Amino acid sequence: MRKIVAGKLHGIHVTEANLDYHGSITLDPDHCEQAGILPMEFVEIWNKNSGARISTYVILGERGSRCCILNGAAARTCQPGDQVIICNSVYVDQAELTALKPRVLTFDKDNRIVDRLTYSVERDAGGGYSFSILDEARTALPVPALVGRS
């Protein structure tokens, strides 16, 4: 079994840091549902501003609020306005890797969804793997490692 990305909220902005609450991250249910993140699920959080990396569980806030609130000890790692990446994962057998299509949402400064992307891994004719980032129209986008190469 391999631990694989299942979904991401990429570049969502922290709206509040609540040190006095008893832990977790509070997220808008609309964002969670679109990315496939479940309530009480453990997620990894990576702060793009500071580089801090933590793990905590998700609780659902008010639908439509676009909230991203770090609670308890997690509140020490992020400040309101910080951009974070929130990622859930799943364990799959390697043979199931090509069936998994993680959903990735990207955000503007007000936590409105800008892009809805999908990660896709396929097997090529030689038995190796290929990786694609697809937009909503299923058009392949440039992969950062390949940008600018001929």
mmCIF file of C-alpha atoms in Angstrom:
data_model
loop_
_atom_site.group_PDB
_atom_site.id
_atom_site.type_symbol
_atom_site.label_atom_id
_atom_site.label_comp_id
_atom_site.label_asym_id
_atom_site.label_seq_id
_atom_site.Cartn_x
_atom_site.Cartn_y
_atom_site.Cartn_z
ATOM 1 C CA MET A 1 0.000 0.000 0.000
ATOM 2 C CA ARG A 2 1.202 3.489 -0.883
ATOM 3 C CA LYS A 3 0.136 6.787 0.667
ATOM 4 C CA ILE A 4 -1.156 8.946 -2.202
ATOM 5 C CA VAL A 5 -2.583 12.483 -2.450
ATOM 6 C CA ALA A 6 -6.391 12.279 -2.476
ATOM 7 C CA GLY A 7 -7.269 15.989 -2.642
ATOM 8 C CA LYS A 8 -5.877 19.461 -1.998
ATOM 9 C CA LEU A 9 -6.925 22.968 -1.123
ATOM 10 C CA HIS A 10 -3.969 24.800 -2.665
ATOM 11 C CA GLY A 11 -3.234 28.390 -1.679
ATOM 12 C CA ILE A 12 -6.248 28.881 0.570
ATOM 13 C CA HIS A 13 -5.766 31.804 2.969
ATOM 14 C CA VAL A 14 -5.995 31.474 6.747
ATOM 15 C CA THR A 15 -8.943 33.549 7.951
ATOM 16 C CA GLU A 16 -8.378 33.136 11.694
ATOM 17 C CA ALA A 17 -6.022 31.547 14.220
ATOM 18 C CA ASN A 18 -7.898 30.531 17.372
ATOM 19 C CA LEU A 19 -5.417 29.433 20.049
ATOM 20 C CA ASP A 20 -8.119 28.908 22.699
ATOM 21 C CA TYR A 21 -10.152 26.319 20.764
ATOM 22 C CA HIS A 22 -9.297 22.680 21.430
ATOM 23 C CA GLY A 23 -7.600 21.795 18.173
ATOM 24 C CA SER A 24 -8.226 21.085 14.498
ATOM 25 C CA ILE A 25 -8.770 23.151 11.372
ATOM 26 C CA THR A 26 -12.203 24.580 10.555
ATOM 27 C CA LEU A 27 -13.025 24.606 6.837
ATOM 28 C CA ASP A 28 -15.984 25.559 4.652
ATOM 29 C CA PRO A 29 -17.962 22.367 3.829
ATOM 30 C CA ASP A 30 -18.295 23.533 0.193
ATOM 31 C CA HIS A 31 -14.501 23.502 -0.213
ATOM 32 C CA CYS A 32 -14.135 20.162 1.551
ATOM 33 C CA GLU A 33 -16.803 18.436 -0.516
ATOM 34 C CA GLN A 34 -15.354 19.646 -3.804
ATOM 35 C CA ALA A 35 -11.856 18.432 -2.851
ATOM 36 C CA GLY A 36 -13.059 15.173 -1.287
ATOM 37 C CA ILE A 37 -12.015 16.057 2.275
ATOM 38 C CA LEU A 38 -14.170 14.539 5.023
ATOM 39 C CA PRO A 39 -15.032 15.877 8.490
ATOM 40 C CA MET A 40 -12.728 14.384 11.167
ATOM 41 C CA GLU A 41 -10.242 13.352 8.466
ATOM 42 C CA PHE A 42 -6.583 13.975 9.205
ATOM 43 C CA VAL A 43 -4.923 16.409 6.814
ATOM 44 C CA GLU A 44 -1.442 17.779 6.318
ATOM 45 C CA ILE A 45 -1.134 21.577 6.304
ATOM 46 C CA TRP A 46 1.828 23.314 4.689
ATOM 47 C CA ASN A 47 2.242 27.047 5.291
ATOM 48 C CA LYS A 48 3.532 28.713 2.108
ATOM 49 C CA ASN A 49 4.575 31.825 4.069
ATOM 50 C CA SER A 50 6.614 30.211 6.866
ATOM 51 C CA GLY A 51 7.272 26.665 5.655
ATOM 52 C CA ALA A 52 5.633 25.215 8.783
ATOM 53 C CA ARG A 53 4.140 21.740 8.320
ATOM 54 C CA ILE A 54 1.558 20.259 10.654
ATOM 55 C CA SER A 55 -1.037 17.529 10.797
ATOM 56 C CA THR A 56 -4.496 17.918 12.318
ATOM 57 C CA TYR A 57 -8.112 16.925 11.688
ATOM 58 C CA VAL A 58 -10.918 18.751 9.898
ATOM 59 C CA ILE A 59 -14.070 20.155 11.433
ATOM 60 C CA LEU A 60 -16.699 21.828 9.306
ATOM 61 C CA GLY A 61 -17.502 25.497 9.666
ATOM 62 C CA GLU A 62 -20.345 27.494 8.194
ATOM 63 C CA ARG A 63 -21.234 26.578 4.621
ATOM 64 C CA GLY A 64 -20.335 29.377 2.224
ATOM 65 C CA SER A 65 -18.117 31.172 4.755
ATOM 66 C CA ARG A 66 -14.855 30.378 2.872
ATOM 67 C CA CYS A 67 -13.254 29.970 6.308
ATOM 68 C CA CYS A 68 -9.876 28.426 7.035
ATOM 69 C CA ILE A 69 -9.363 28.614 10.793
ATOM 70 C CA LEU A 70 -6.406 27.024 12.588
ATOM 71 C CA ASN A 71 -7.389 26.020 16.123
ATOM 72 C CA GLY A 72 -5.499 25.121 19.296
ATOM 73 C CA ALA A 73 -1.797 24.321 18.874
ATOM 74 C CA ALA A 74 -2.156 24.590 15.082
ATOM 75 C CA ALA A 75 -2.936 28.300 15.551
ATOM 76 C CA ARG A 76 0.717 28.838 16.518
ATOM 77 C CA THR A 77 1.841 27.800 13.013
ATOM 78 C CA CYS A 78 -0.240 30.189 10.886
ATOM 79 C CA GLN A 79 -1.404 33.771 10.948
ATOM 80 C CA PRO A 80 -4.498 35.236 9.274
ATOM 81 C CA GLY A 81 -3.620 35.968 5.657
ATOM 82 C CA ASP A 82 -1.036 33.178 5.352
ATOM 83 C CA GLN A 83 -1.451 30.960 2.304
ATOM 84 C CA VAL A 84 -1.573 27.253 3.111
ATOM 85 C CA ILE A 85 -1.890 23.986 1.262
ATOM 86 C CA ILE A 86 -4.215 21.448 2.866
ATOM 87 C CA CYS A 87 -3.834 17.895 1.632
ATOM 88 C CA ASN A 88 -5.614 14.660 2.476
ATOM 89 C CA SER A 89 -4.336 11.256 1.460
ATOM 90 C CA VAL A 90 -5.412 7.692 0.948
ATOM 91 C CA TYR A 91 -3.621 4.365 0.996
ATOM 92 C CA VAL A 92 -3.936 2.440 -2.259
ATOM 93 C CA ASP A 93 -2.399 -0.622 -3.796
ATOM 94 C CA GLN A 94 0.015 0.428 -6.541
ATOM 95 C CA ALA A 95 -2.198 -1.306 -9.117
ATOM 96 C CA GLU A 96 -5.025 1.130 -8.198
ATOM 97 C CA LEU A 97 -2.924 4.269 -8.702
ATOM 98 C CA THR A 98 -4.261 5.061 -12.178
ATOM 99 C CA ALA A 99 -7.870 4.896 -10.927
ATOM 100 C CA LEU A 100 -7.268 7.648 -8.347
ATOM 101 C CA LYS A 101 -7.995 11.164 -9.643
ATOM 102 C CA PRO A 102 -7.230 13.644 -6.838
ATOM 103 C CA ARG A 103 -9.172 16.904 -6.950
ATOM 104 C CA VAL A 104 -7.232 20.124 -6.391
ATOM 105 C CA LEU A 105 -8.814 23.517 -5.772
ATOM 106 C CA THR A 106 -6.865 26.783 -6.044
ATOM 107 C CA PHE A 107 -7.978 30.041 -4.442
ATOM 108 C CA ASP A 108 -7.882 33.825 -4.711
ATOM 109 C CA LYS A 109 -7.133 36.105 -1.737
ATOM 110 C CA ASP A 110 -10.793 35.926 -0.606
ATOM 111 C CA ASN A 111 -10.826 32.100 -0.668
ATOM 112 C CA ARG A 112 -12.981 31.956 -3.754
ATOM 113 C CA ILE A 113 -12.186 28.978 -5.954
ATOM 114 C CA VAL A 114 -10.119 29.981 -8.995
ATOM 115 C CA ASP A 115 -9.376 26.554 -10.506
ATOM 116 C CA ARG A 116 -10.698 23.027 -10.147
ATOM 117 C CA LEU A 117 -7.934 20.684 -11.242
ATOM 118 C CA THR A 118 -7.440 16.929 -11.335
ATOM 119 C CA TYR A 119 -4.218 14.977 -11.004
ATOM 120 C CA SER A 120 -3.979 11.972 -13.285
ATOM 121 C CA VAL A 121 -1.444 9.138 -13.398
ATOM 122 C CA GLU A 122 -1.485 6.813 -16.389
ATOM 123 C CA ARG A 123 0.595 3.893 -17.619
ATOM 124 C CA ASP A 124 2.451 4.454 -20.880
ATOM 125 C CA ALA A 125 3.087 1.848 -23.575
ATOM 126 C CA GLY A 126 6.429 0.912 -22.003
ATOM 127 C CA GLY A 127 4.863 0.217 -18.586
ATOM 128 C CA GLY A 128 6.111 3.432 -16.992
ATOM 129 C CA TYR A 129 4.037 6.161 -15.419
ATOM 130 C CA SER A 130 2.999 9.531 -16.780
ATOM 131 C CA PHE A 131 1.537 12.404 -14.747
ATOM 132 C CA SER A 132 -0.899 15.089 -15.892
ATOM 133 C CA ILE A 133 -2.622 18.068 -14.329
ATOM 134 C CA LEU A 134 -6.011 18.528 -15.984
ATOM 135 C CA ASP A 135 -8.281 21.569 -15.886
ATOM 136 C CA GLU A 136 -12.089 21.394 -15.788
ATOM 137 C CA ALA A 137 -12.240 20.856 -19.561
ATOM 138 C CA ARG A 138 -9.831 17.892 -19.103
ATOM 139 C CA THR A 139 -7.096 19.822 -20.949
ATOM 140 C CA ALA A 140 -3.577 18.976 -19.785
ATOM 141 C CA LEU A 141 -1.754 21.890 -18.156
ATOM 142 C CA PRO A 142 2.028 22.298 -18.044
ATOM 143 C CA VAL A 143 3.729 20.310 -15.302
ATOM 144 C CA PRO A 144 6.180 22.634 -13.488
ATOM 145 C CA ALA A 145 9.199 20.357 -14.002
ATOM 146 C CA LEU A 146 8.577 20.438 -17.761
ATOM 147 C CA VAL A 147 7.913 24.137 -18.269
ATOM 148 C CA GLY A 148 10.489 25.744 -20.546
ATOM 149 C CA ARG A 149 12.074 22.488 -21.692
ATOM 150 C CA SER A 150 12.146 21.385 -25.296
#
